[in-house]
Amino acid sequence: DSSQQPVFPQPGGSQQPVFPQPGGDSSQQPVFPQPGDGSSQQPIPTPADQQYVAAPKCPEGNDKVYPAPDGGFFKLQCSTHGWFGTLQTTTANTYQQCIDTCSETDGCLAINWDSENGANSNSKTCTLMKSDKVGNTSCPNHDYAYAVPPPTIPQTTELVPQCTTECPGADHRQYTSPNGEVFKMNCGKRHGAEYLTTLDTGSLKECMDACSELVPCHSVDYHARSKKCYLSNHQGEPIIDAPGFNSAYSIGCAGACEDKSCGCKNA
């Protein structure tokens, strides 16, 4: 059937990788969800089988990575320092507290901490640095940590056409009607707002074009099987799950934020 629409794969599950939490078991390794696996989780090796720690300590944490509270990651270098531009000097009771302070400070990319194993163990000085360079000097008096890129997980490629008003490819995409009104489309949803009128149209696109011609209309619910187009005045995301429906709502005129005129109606 030449009129049949292609079926595209949809994004996978909502699982997120689980990393060790600050203050937890320092031997815990991050667990990443496997694509297509809705239940069990298996660890996926990161580059060089990188190890992670929930509570950074030296010397056992050397060369491991610590996931900071803000979602950033720091590589640990014990008995090492690197002075690449001081951002701020403060104090911290522990190596972890020093790194956490960095993760809360704008512009901080590394830390030097007076090691509890070094000659200045009582000073608790925590120096926040501006650069994420690797520590370059062995030093028994300091422990160093620097920001590193977050680990990655396998992704599912979505074969979605660049421009379409046909679902499922149109989901969460925008369409500009001939007179300049922009609609955001949602597949498998309907607004359910009180109808202004009901029309017979051949597609969601025709339904949106019809809405753009009416001043009170700001949303549409389109039932693909019956070809019914329900026009309404809801200005927001549809909230009703309805597999047989596709919907859209107006988000304004194209170019409106640039003070450009358009043929869009005034609402």
PDB file of C-alpha atoms in Angstrom:
ATOM      1  CA  ASP A   1       0.000   0.000   0.000  1.00  0.00           C
ATOM      2  CA  SER A   2       1.727   3.180  -1.209  1.00  0.00           C
ATOM      3  CA  SER A   3      -0.246   5.322   1.252  1.00  0.00           C
ATOM      4  CA  GLN A   4       1.016   3.414   4.258  1.00  0.00           C
ATOM      5  CA  GLN A   5       3.151   5.500   6.569  1.00  0.00           C
ATOM      6  CA  PRO A   6       6.558   4.204   7.666  1.00  0.00           C
ATOM      7  CA  VAL A   7       6.819   2.962  11.221  1.00  0.00           C
ATOM      8  CA  PHE A   8       9.781   4.365  13.099  1.00  0.00           C
ATOM      9  CA  PRO A   9      11.288   3.028  16.330  1.00  0.00           C
ATOM     10  CA  GLN A  10      10.470   5.080  19.396  1.00  0.00           C
ATOM     11  CA  PRO A  11      12.900   6.066  22.158  1.00  0.00           C
ATOM     12  CA  GLY A  12      13.701   3.250  24.582  1.00  0.00           C
ATOM     13  CA  GLY A  13      12.840   2.960  28.243  1.00  0.00           C
ATOM     14  CA  SER A  14      13.310   5.623  30.862  1.00  0.00           C
ATOM     15  CA  GLN A  15      16.029   3.793  32.790  1.00  0.00           C
ATOM     16  CA  GLN A  16      18.916   5.907  33.948  1.00  0.00           C
ATOM     17  CA  PRO A  17      22.415   4.704  34.787  1.00  0.00           C
ATOM     18  CA  VAL A  18      22.899   4.166  38.504  1.00  0.00           C
ATOM     19  CA  PHE A  19      26.131   5.539  39.945  1.00  0.00           C
ATOM     20  CA  PRO A  20      27.455   5.113  43.478  1.00  0.00           C
ATOM     21  CA  GLN A  21      26.086   7.821  45.727  1.00  0.00           C
ATOM     22  CA  PRO A  22      28.237  10.092  47.911  1.00  0.00           C
ATOM     23  CA  GLY A  23      28.718   8.559  51.335  1.00  0.00           C
ATOM     24  CA  GLY A  24      27.849   5.054  50.161  1.00  0.00           C
ATOM     25  CA  ASP A  25      29.891   1.907  49.662  1.00  0.00           C
ATOM     26  CA  SER A  26      33.207   2.980  48.156  1.00  0.00           C
ATOM     27  CA  SER A  27      33.508  -0.316  46.298  1.00  0.00           C
ATOM     28  CA  GLN A  28      30.198   0.105  44.495  1.00  0.00           C
ATOM     29  CA  GLN A  29      30.453   0.198  40.717  1.00  0.00           C
ATOM     30  CA  PRO A  30      28.078   2.119  38.439  1.00  0.00           C
ATOM     31  CA  VAL A  31      25.352   0.048  36.811  1.00  0.00           C
ATOM     32  CA  PHE A  32      24.086   0.937  33.359  1.00  0.00           C
ATOM     33  CA  PRO A  33      20.789  -0.285  31.851  1.00  0.00           C
ATOM     34  CA  GLN A  34      21.061  -2.513  28.806  1.00  0.00           C
ATOM     35  CA  PRO A  35      19.120  -1.404  25.697  1.00  0.00           C
ATOM     36  CA  GLY A  36      15.810  -3.216  25.499  1.00  0.00           C
ATOM     37  CA  ASP A  37      16.115  -4.600  29.009  1.00  0.00           C
ATOM     38  CA  GLY A  38      13.246  -3.353  31.113  1.00  0.00           C
ATOM     39  CA  SER A  39      14.159  -5.171  34.300  1.00  0.00           C
ATOM     40  CA  SER A  40      17.703  -6.397  34.933  1.00  0.00           C
ATOM     41  CA  GLN A  41      20.695  -4.082  34.877  1.00  0.00           C
ATOM     42  CA  GLN A  42      24.192  -5.141  33.886  1.00  0.00           C
ATOM     43  CA  PRO A  43      27.435  -3.167  34.225  1.00  0.00           C
ATOM     44  CA  ILE A  44      28.860  -1.862  30.968  1.00  0.00           C
ATOM     45  CA  PRO A  45      32.628  -1.291  30.869  1.00  0.00           C
ATOM     46  CA  THR A  46      33.542   2.338  30.335  1.00  0.00           C
ATOM     47  CA  PRO A  47      36.824   3.308  28.632  1.00  0.00           C
ATOM     48  CA  ALA A  48      39.710   1.371  30.207  1.00  0.00           C
ATOM     49  CA  ASP A  49      37.175  -0.303  32.537  1.00  0.00           C
ATOM     50  CA  GLN A  50      37.098   2.833  34.655  1.00  0.00           C
ATOM     51  CA  GLN A  51      36.338   2.253  38.333  1.00  0.00           C
ATOM     52  CA  TYR A  52      34.108   4.536  40.400  1.00  0.00           C
ATOM     53  CA  VAL A  53      34.006   5.306  44.104  1.00  0.00           C
ATOM     54  CA  ALA A  54      31.185   6.672  46.228  1.00  0.00           C
ATOM     55  CA  ALA A  55      33.497   8.129  48.875  1.00  0.00           C
ATOM     56  CA  PRO A  56      36.877   9.350  47.593  1.00  0.00           C
ATOM     57  CA  LYS A  57      39.747   8.399  49.897  1.00  0.00           C
ATOM     58  CA  CYS A  58      43.471   8.081  49.435  1.00  0.00           C
ATOM     59  CA  PRO A  59      45.445   6.063  48.660  1.00  0.00           C
ATOM     60  CA  GLU A  60      42.800   3.435  47.776  1.00  0.00           C
ATOM     61  CA  GLY A  61      40.871   5.790  45.487  1.00  0.00           C
ATOM     62  CA  ASN A  62      43.823   6.731  43.311  1.00  0.00           C
ATOM     63  CA  ASP A  63      43.025   6.828  39.569  1.00  0.00           C
ATOM     64  CA  LYS A  64      39.330   6.160  40.193  1.00  0.00           C
ATOM     65  CA  VAL A  65      36.437   8.477  39.361  1.00  0.00           C
ATOM     66  CA  TYR A  66      34.076  10.083  41.854  1.00  0.00           C
ATOM     67  CA  PRO A  67      30.525  11.146  40.807  1.00  0.00           C
ATOM     68  CA  ALA A  68      29.957  14.495  42.536  1.00  0.00           C
ATOM     69  CA  PRO A  69      26.546  15.583  43.896  1.00  0.00           C
ATOM     70  CA  ASP A  70      25.896  17.952  40.965  1.00  0.00           C
ATOM     71  CA  GLY A  71      26.253  15.144  38.409  1.00  0.00           C
ATOM     72  CA  GLY A  72      29.824  15.997  37.427  1.00  0.00           C
ATOM     73  CA  PHE A  73      32.741  13.548  37.614  1.00  0.00           C
ATOM     74  CA  PHE A  74      36.218  13.955  39.091  1.00  0.00           C
ATOM     75  CA  LYS A  75      39.322  11.822  38.505  1.00  0.00           C
ATOM     76  CA  LEU A  76      41.239  11.211  41.739  1.00  0.00           C
ATOM     77  CA  GLN A  77      45.008  11.583  41.995  1.00  0.00           C
ATOM     78  CA  CYS A  78      46.452  10.756  45.390  1.00  0.00           C
ATOM     79  CA  SER A  79      49.766  12.208  46.569  1.00  0.00           C
ATOM     80  CA  THR A  80      49.720  14.597  43.635  1.00  0.00           C
ATOM     81  CA  HIS A  81      49.207  18.295  43.056  1.00  0.00           C
ATOM     82  CA  GLY A  82      48.744  20.646  40.135  1.00  0.00           C
ATOM     83  CA  TRP A  83      48.702  24.440  40.356  1.00  0.00           C
ATOM     84  CA  PHE A  84      46.948  25.761  37.260  1.00  0.00           C
ATOM     85  CA  GLY A  85      45.296  28.958  38.446  1.00  0.00           C
ATOM     86  CA  THR A  86      43.740  29.354  41.871  1.00  0.00           C
ATOM     87  CA  LEU A  87      40.051  30.202  41.880  1.00  0.00           C
ATOM     88  CA  GLN A  88      39.486  30.190  45.627  1.00  0.00           C
ATOM     89  CA  THR A  89      41.078  28.923  48.830  1.00  0.00           C
ATOM     90  CA  THR A  90      38.906  27.475  51.583  1.00  0.00           C
ATOM     91  CA  THR A  91      38.988  24.615  54.094  1.00  0.00           C
ATOM     92  CA  ALA A  92      37.503  21.127  54.024  1.00  0.00           C
ATOM     93  CA  ASN A  93      37.466  18.383  56.626  1.00  0.00           C
ATOM     94  CA  THR A  94      37.852  15.630  54.033  1.00  0.00           C
ATOM     95  CA  TYR A  95      39.031  15.033  50.486  1.00  0.00           C
ATOM     96  CA  GLN A  96      35.417  14.381  49.496  1.00  0.00           C
ATOM     97  CA  GLN A  97      34.198  17.619  51.061  1.00  0.00           C
ATOM     98  CA  CYS A  98      36.818  19.542  49.106  1.00  0.00           C
ATOM     99  CA  ILE A  99      35.678  17.971  45.813  1.00  0.00           C
ATOM    100  CA  ASP A 100      32.013  18.550  46.682  1.00  0.00           C
ATOM    101  CA  THR A 101      32.798  22.214  47.353  1.00  0.00           C
ATOM    102  CA  CYS A 102      34.337  22.430  43.891  1.00  0.00           C
ATOM    103  CA  SER A 103      31.234  20.858  42.363  1.00  0.00           C
ATOM    104  CA  GLU A 104      29.132  23.622  43.944  1.00  0.00           C
ATOM    105  CA  THR A 105      31.387  26.482  42.789  1.00  0.00           C
ATOM    106  CA  ASP A 106      31.066  28.122  39.373  1.00  0.00           C
ATOM    107  CA  GLY A 107      34.259  27.860  37.362  1.00  0.00           C
ATOM    108  CA  CYS A 108      35.874  25.204  39.553  1.00  0.00           C
ATOM    109  CA  LEU A 109      37.456  22.357  37.572  1.00  0.00           C
ATOM    110  CA  ALA A 110      39.978  20.842  39.986  1.00  0.00           C
ATOM    111  CA  ILE A 111      41.118  20.830  43.606  1.00  0.00           C
ATOM    112  CA  ASN A 112      44.289  20.565  45.649  1.00  0.00           C
ATOM    113  CA  TRP A 113      43.660  19.330  49.188  1.00  0.00           C
ATOM    114  CA  ASP A 114      46.167  19.153  52.040  1.00  0.00           C
ATOM    115  CA  SER A 115      46.272  15.398  52.457  1.00  0.00           C
ATOM    116  CA  GLU A 116      45.523  13.903  55.859  1.00  0.00           C
ATOM    117  CA  ASN A 117      48.559  11.714  55.192  1.00  0.00           C
ATOM    118  CA  GLY A 118      50.873  14.660  54.516  1.00  0.00           C
ATOM    119  CA  ALA A 119      52.960  17.117  56.512  1.00  0.00           C
ATOM    120  CA  ASN A 120      50.137  19.701  56.563  1.00  0.00           C
ATOM    121  CA  SER A 121      47.362  17.317  57.584  1.00  0.00           C
ATOM    122  CA  ASN A 122      45.991  19.715  60.207  1.00  0.00           C
ATOM    123  CA  SER A 123      45.562  22.681  57.857  1.00  0.00           C
ATOM    124  CA  LYS A 124      42.617  21.180  55.923  1.00  0.00           C
ATOM    125  CA  THR A 125      43.290  23.671  53.132  1.00  0.00           C
ATOM    126  CA  CYS A 126      41.178  23.126  50.027  1.00  0.00           C
ATOM    127  CA  THR A 127      42.298  25.051  46.950  1.00  0.00           C
ATOM    128  CA  LEU A 128      39.829  25.310  44.074  1.00  0.00           C
ATOM    129  CA  MET A 129      41.414  25.507  40.628  1.00  0.00           C
ATOM    130  CA  LYS A 130      40.305  27.048  37.311  1.00  0.00           C
ATOM    131  CA  SER A 131      41.745  24.361  35.024  1.00  0.00           C
ATOM    132  CA  ASP A 132      40.894  20.692  34.516  1.00  0.00           C
ATOM    133  CA  LYS A 133      44.470  19.745  33.651  1.00  0.00           C
ATOM    134  CA  VAL A 134      45.861  16.499  35.013  1.00  0.00           C
ATOM    135  CA  GLY A 135      47.930  16.867  38.184  1.00  0.00           C
ATOM    136  CA  ASN A 136      51.578  16.928  37.147  1.00  0.00           C
ATOM    137  CA  THR A 137      53.651  16.703  40.331  1.00  0.00           C
ATOM    138  CA  SER A 138      54.010  13.864  42.822  1.00  0.00           C
ATOM    139  CA  CYS A 139      53.625  15.276  46.318  1.00  0.00           C
ATOM    140  CA  PRO A 140      52.954  13.392  49.570  1.00  0.00           C
ATOM    141  CA  ASN A 141      51.342  16.502  51.086  1.00  0.00           C
ATOM    142  CA  HIS A 142      48.480  16.891  48.598  1.00  0.00           C
ATOM    143  CA  ASP A 143      45.663  14.957  46.991  1.00  0.00           C
ATOM    144  CA  TYR A 144      44.379  16.257  43.676  1.00  0.00           C
ATOM    145  CA  ALA A 145      41.181  15.770  41.656  1.00  0.00           C
ATOM    146  CA  TYR A 146      40.141  17.180  38.309  1.00  0.00           C
ATOM    147  CA  ALA A 147      36.911  17.243  36.298  1.00  0.00           C
ATOM    148  CA  VAL A 148      36.503  14.641  33.548  1.00  0.00           C
ATOM    149  CA  PRO A 149      33.766  14.112  30.935  1.00  0.00           C
ATOM    150  CA  PRO A 150      30.763  12.086  32.151  1.00  0.00           C
ATOM    151  CA  PRO A 151      30.650   8.423  31.073  1.00  0.00           C
ATOM    152  CA  THR A 152      28.437   7.488  28.155  1.00  0.00           C
ATOM    153  CA  ILE A 153      25.912   4.708  27.641  1.00  0.00           C
ATOM    154  CA  PRO A 154      24.689   3.072  24.408  1.00  0.00           C
ATOM    155  CA  GLN A 155      21.980   5.088  22.679  1.00  0.00           C
ATOM    156  CA  THR A 156      19.114   4.071  20.411  1.00  0.00           C
ATOM    157  CA  THR A 157      19.111   5.830  17.045  1.00  0.00           C
ATOM    158  CA  GLU A 158      15.673   7.094  16.097  1.00  0.00           C
ATOM    159  CA  LEU A 159      14.989   6.890  12.368  1.00  0.00           C
ATOM    160  CA  VAL A 160      12.687   9.905  12.340  1.00  0.00           C
ATOM    161  CA  PRO A 161      12.240  11.965   9.155  1.00  0.00           C
ATOM    162  CA  GLN A 162      13.443  15.538   9.395  1.00  0.00           C
ATOM    163  CA  CYS A 163      10.122  17.113   8.433  1.00  0.00           C
ATOM    164  CA  THR A 164       6.775  15.362   8.863  1.00  0.00           C
ATOM    165  CA  THR A 165       3.276  15.944  10.178  1.00  0.00           C
ATOM    166  CA  GLU A 166       2.537  12.208  10.245  1.00  0.00           C
ATOM    167  CA  CYS A 167       2.760  10.253  13.488  1.00  0.00           C
ATOM    168  CA  PRO A 168       4.767   8.781  15.080  1.00  0.00           C
ATOM    169  CA  GLY A 169       7.505  10.891  13.488  1.00  0.00           C
ATOM    170  CA  ALA A 170       5.659  14.143  14.216  1.00  0.00           C
ATOM    171  CA  ASP A 171       5.625  13.623  17.979  1.00  0.00           C
ATOM    172  CA  HIS A 172       6.868  16.742  19.833  1.00  0.00           C
ATOM    173  CA  ARG A 173       7.768  18.442  16.553  1.00  0.00           C
ATOM    174  CA  GLN A 174       6.579  21.787  15.215  1.00  0.00           C
ATOM    175  CA  TYR A 175       4.591  22.651  12.124  1.00  0.00           C
ATOM    176  CA  THR A 176       4.090  26.124  10.639  1.00  0.00           C
ATOM    177  CA  SER A 177       0.793  26.644   8.850  1.00  0.00           C
ATOM    178  CA  PRO A 178       0.649  28.579   5.547  1.00  0.00           C
ATOM    179  CA  ASN A 179      -0.390  31.775   7.358  1.00  0.00           C
ATOM    180  CA  GLY A 180       2.463  31.591   9.873  1.00  0.00           C
ATOM    181  CA  GLU A 181       0.927  29.995  12.957  1.00  0.00           C
ATOM    182  CA  VAL A 182       3.208  27.461  14.666  1.00  0.00           C
ATOM    183  CA  PHE A 183       1.787  24.269  16.176  1.00  0.00           C
ATOM    184  CA  LYS A 184       3.437  21.716  18.430  1.00  0.00           C
ATOM    185  CA  MET A 185       2.279  18.180  17.627  1.00  0.00           C
ATOM    186  CA  ASN A 186       1.686  15.240  19.974  1.00  0.00           C
ATOM    187  CA  CYS A 187       1.017  11.649  18.920  1.00  0.00           C
ATOM    188  CA  GLY A 188      -1.334   9.369  20.847  1.00  0.00           C
ATOM    189  CA  LYS A 189      -2.787  12.234  22.884  1.00  0.00           C
ATOM    190  CA  ARG A 190      -5.836  14.470  22.835  1.00  0.00           C
ATOM    191  CA  HIS A 191      -6.746  17.711  24.598  1.00  0.00           C
ATOM    192  CA  GLY A 192     -10.376  16.907  25.325  1.00  0.00           C
ATOM    193  CA  ALA A 193     -11.261  20.597  25.594  1.00  0.00           C
ATOM    194  CA  GLU A 194     -14.735  21.845  24.657  1.00  0.00           C
ATOM    195  CA  TYR A 195     -15.064  21.780  20.882  1.00  0.00           C
ATOM    196  CA  LEU A 196     -15.464  24.920  18.816  1.00  0.00           C
ATOM    197  CA  THR A 197     -16.463  22.819  15.828  1.00  0.00           C
ATOM    198  CA  THR A 198     -15.870  19.427  14.210  1.00  0.00           C
ATOM    199  CA  LEU A 199     -14.585  19.025  10.655  1.00  0.00           C
ATOM    200  CA  ASP A 200     -13.798  16.227   8.228  1.00  0.00           C
ATOM    201  CA  THR A 201     -10.141  16.496   7.181  1.00  0.00           C
ATOM    202  CA  GLY A 202      -7.735  14.114   5.528  1.00  0.00           C
ATOM    203  CA  SER A 203      -4.812  14.575   7.900  1.00  0.00           C
ATOM    204  CA  LEU A 204      -3.509  16.213  11.059  1.00  0.00           C
ATOM    205  CA  LYS A 205      -1.865  18.824   8.824  1.00  0.00           C
ATOM    206  CA  GLU A 206      -5.201  19.806   7.278  1.00  0.00           C
ATOM    207  CA  CYS A 207      -6.707  19.923  10.755  1.00  0.00           C
ATOM    208  CA  MET A 208      -4.014  22.353  11.969  1.00  0.00           C
ATOM    209  CA  ASP A 209      -4.416  24.506   8.858  1.00  0.00           C
ATOM    210  CA  ALA A 210      -8.146  24.733   9.551  1.00  0.00           C
ATOM    211  CA  CYS A 211      -7.495  25.779  13.151  1.00  0.00           C
ATOM    212  CA  SER A 212      -5.089  28.497  12.027  1.00  0.00           C
ATOM    213  CA  GLU A 213      -7.922  30.112  10.051  1.00  0.00           C
ATOM    214  CA  LEU A 214     -10.124  30.590  13.121  1.00  0.00           C
ATOM    215  CA  VAL A 215      -9.307  33.265  15.716  1.00  0.00           C
ATOM    216  CA  PRO A 216     -10.626  31.345  18.781  1.00  0.00           C
ATOM    217  CA  CYS A 217      -8.898  28.077  17.822  1.00  0.00           C
ATOM    218  CA  HIS A 218      -5.625  27.152  19.518  1.00  0.00           C
ATOM    219  CA  SER A 219      -5.716  23.341  19.651  1.00  0.00           C
ATOM    220  CA  VAL A 220      -6.808  20.340  17.606  1.00  0.00           C
ATOM    221  CA  ASP A 221      -7.575  16.685  18.257  1.00  0.00           C
ATOM    222  CA  TYR A 222      -7.432  14.545  15.124  1.00  0.00           C
ATOM    223  CA  HIS A 223      -8.873  11.018  14.994  1.00  0.00           C
ATOM    224  CA  ALA A 224      -7.003   9.258  12.197  1.00  0.00           C
ATOM    225  CA  ARG A 225      -9.448   6.386  11.648  1.00  0.00           C
ATOM    226  CA  SER A 226     -12.598   8.494  11.304  1.00  0.00           C
ATOM    227  CA  LYS A 227     -10.794  11.523   9.788  1.00  0.00           C
ATOM    228  CA  LYS A 228     -12.533  13.759  12.319  1.00  0.00           C
ATOM    229  CA  CYS A 229     -10.873  17.042  13.269  1.00  0.00           C
ATOM    230  CA  TYR A 230     -11.951  18.527  16.601  1.00  0.00           C
ATOM    231  CA  LEU A 231     -11.040  22.200  17.038  1.00  0.00           C
ATOM    232  CA  SER A 232     -10.744  23.682  20.527  1.00  0.00           C
ATOM    233  CA  ASN A 233      -9.134  26.478  22.513  1.00  0.00           C
ATOM    234  CA  HIS A 234      -6.632  24.728  24.787  1.00  0.00           C
ATOM    235  CA  GLN A 235      -3.254  26.468  24.971  1.00  0.00           C
ATOM    236  CA  GLY A 236      -0.989  23.780  26.375  1.00  0.00           C
ATOM    237  CA  GLU A 237       0.105  20.146  26.242  1.00  0.00           C
ATOM    238  CA  PRO A 238      -2.621  17.505  25.808  1.00  0.00           C
ATOM    239  CA  ILE A 239      -3.034  15.329  28.896  1.00  0.00           C
ATOM    240  CA  ILE A 240      -5.365  12.525  27.773  1.00  0.00           C
ATOM    241  CA  ASP A 241      -3.774   9.311  26.479  1.00  0.00           C
ATOM    242  CA  ALA A 242      -5.616   8.248  23.325  1.00  0.00           C
ATOM    243  CA  PRO A 243      -3.790   5.888  20.922  1.00  0.00           C
ATOM    244  CA  GLY A 244      -6.166   6.638  18.040  1.00  0.00           C
ATOM    245  CA  PHE A 245      -5.724  10.407  18.287  1.00  0.00           C
ATOM    246  CA  ASN A 246      -3.017  12.861  17.338  1.00  0.00           C
ATOM    247  CA  SER A 247      -3.147  16.446  18.521  1.00  0.00           C
ATOM    248  CA  ALA A 248      -1.510  19.835  18.263  1.00  0.00           C
ATOM    249  CA  TYR A 249      -1.654  23.235  19.899  1.00  0.00           C
ATOM    250  CA  SER A 250      -0.606  26.717  18.857  1.00  0.00           C
ATOM    251  CA  ILE A 251       2.588  28.184  20.287  1.00  0.00           C
ATOM    252  CA  GLY A 252       2.297  31.506  18.446  1.00  0.00           C
ATOM    253  CA  CYS A 253       3.392  33.071  15.186  1.00  0.00           C
ATOM    254  CA  ALA A 254       6.598  32.253  13.366  1.00  0.00           C
ATOM    255  CA  GLY A 255       9.025  35.152  13.879  1.00  0.00           C
ATOM    256  CA  ALA A 256       6.922  36.720  16.642  1.00  0.00           C
ATOM    257  CA  CYS A 257       9.911  36.907  19.010  1.00  0.00           C
ATOM    258  CA  GLU A 258      11.861  38.825  16.361  1.00  0.00           C
ATOM    259  CA  ASP A 259       9.147  41.465  15.859  1.00  0.00           C
ATOM    260  CA  LYS A 260       8.502  40.137  12.380  1.00  0.00           C
ATOM    261  CA  SER A 261       5.045  40.469  10.933  1.00  0.00           C
ATOM    262  CA  CYS A 262       3.213  37.369   9.817  1.00  0.00           C
ATOM    263  CA  GLY A 263      -0.180  36.404   8.537  1.00  0.00           C
ATOM    264  CA  CYS A 264      -1.042  34.791  11.846  1.00  0.00           C
ATOM    265  CA  LYS A 265      -4.317  35.670  13.516  1.00  0.00           C
ATOM    266  CA  ASN A 266      -4.326  37.796  16.664  1.00  0.00           C
ATOM    267  CA  ALA A 267      -5.583  35.944  19.716  1.00  0.00           C
TER     268      ALA A 267
END
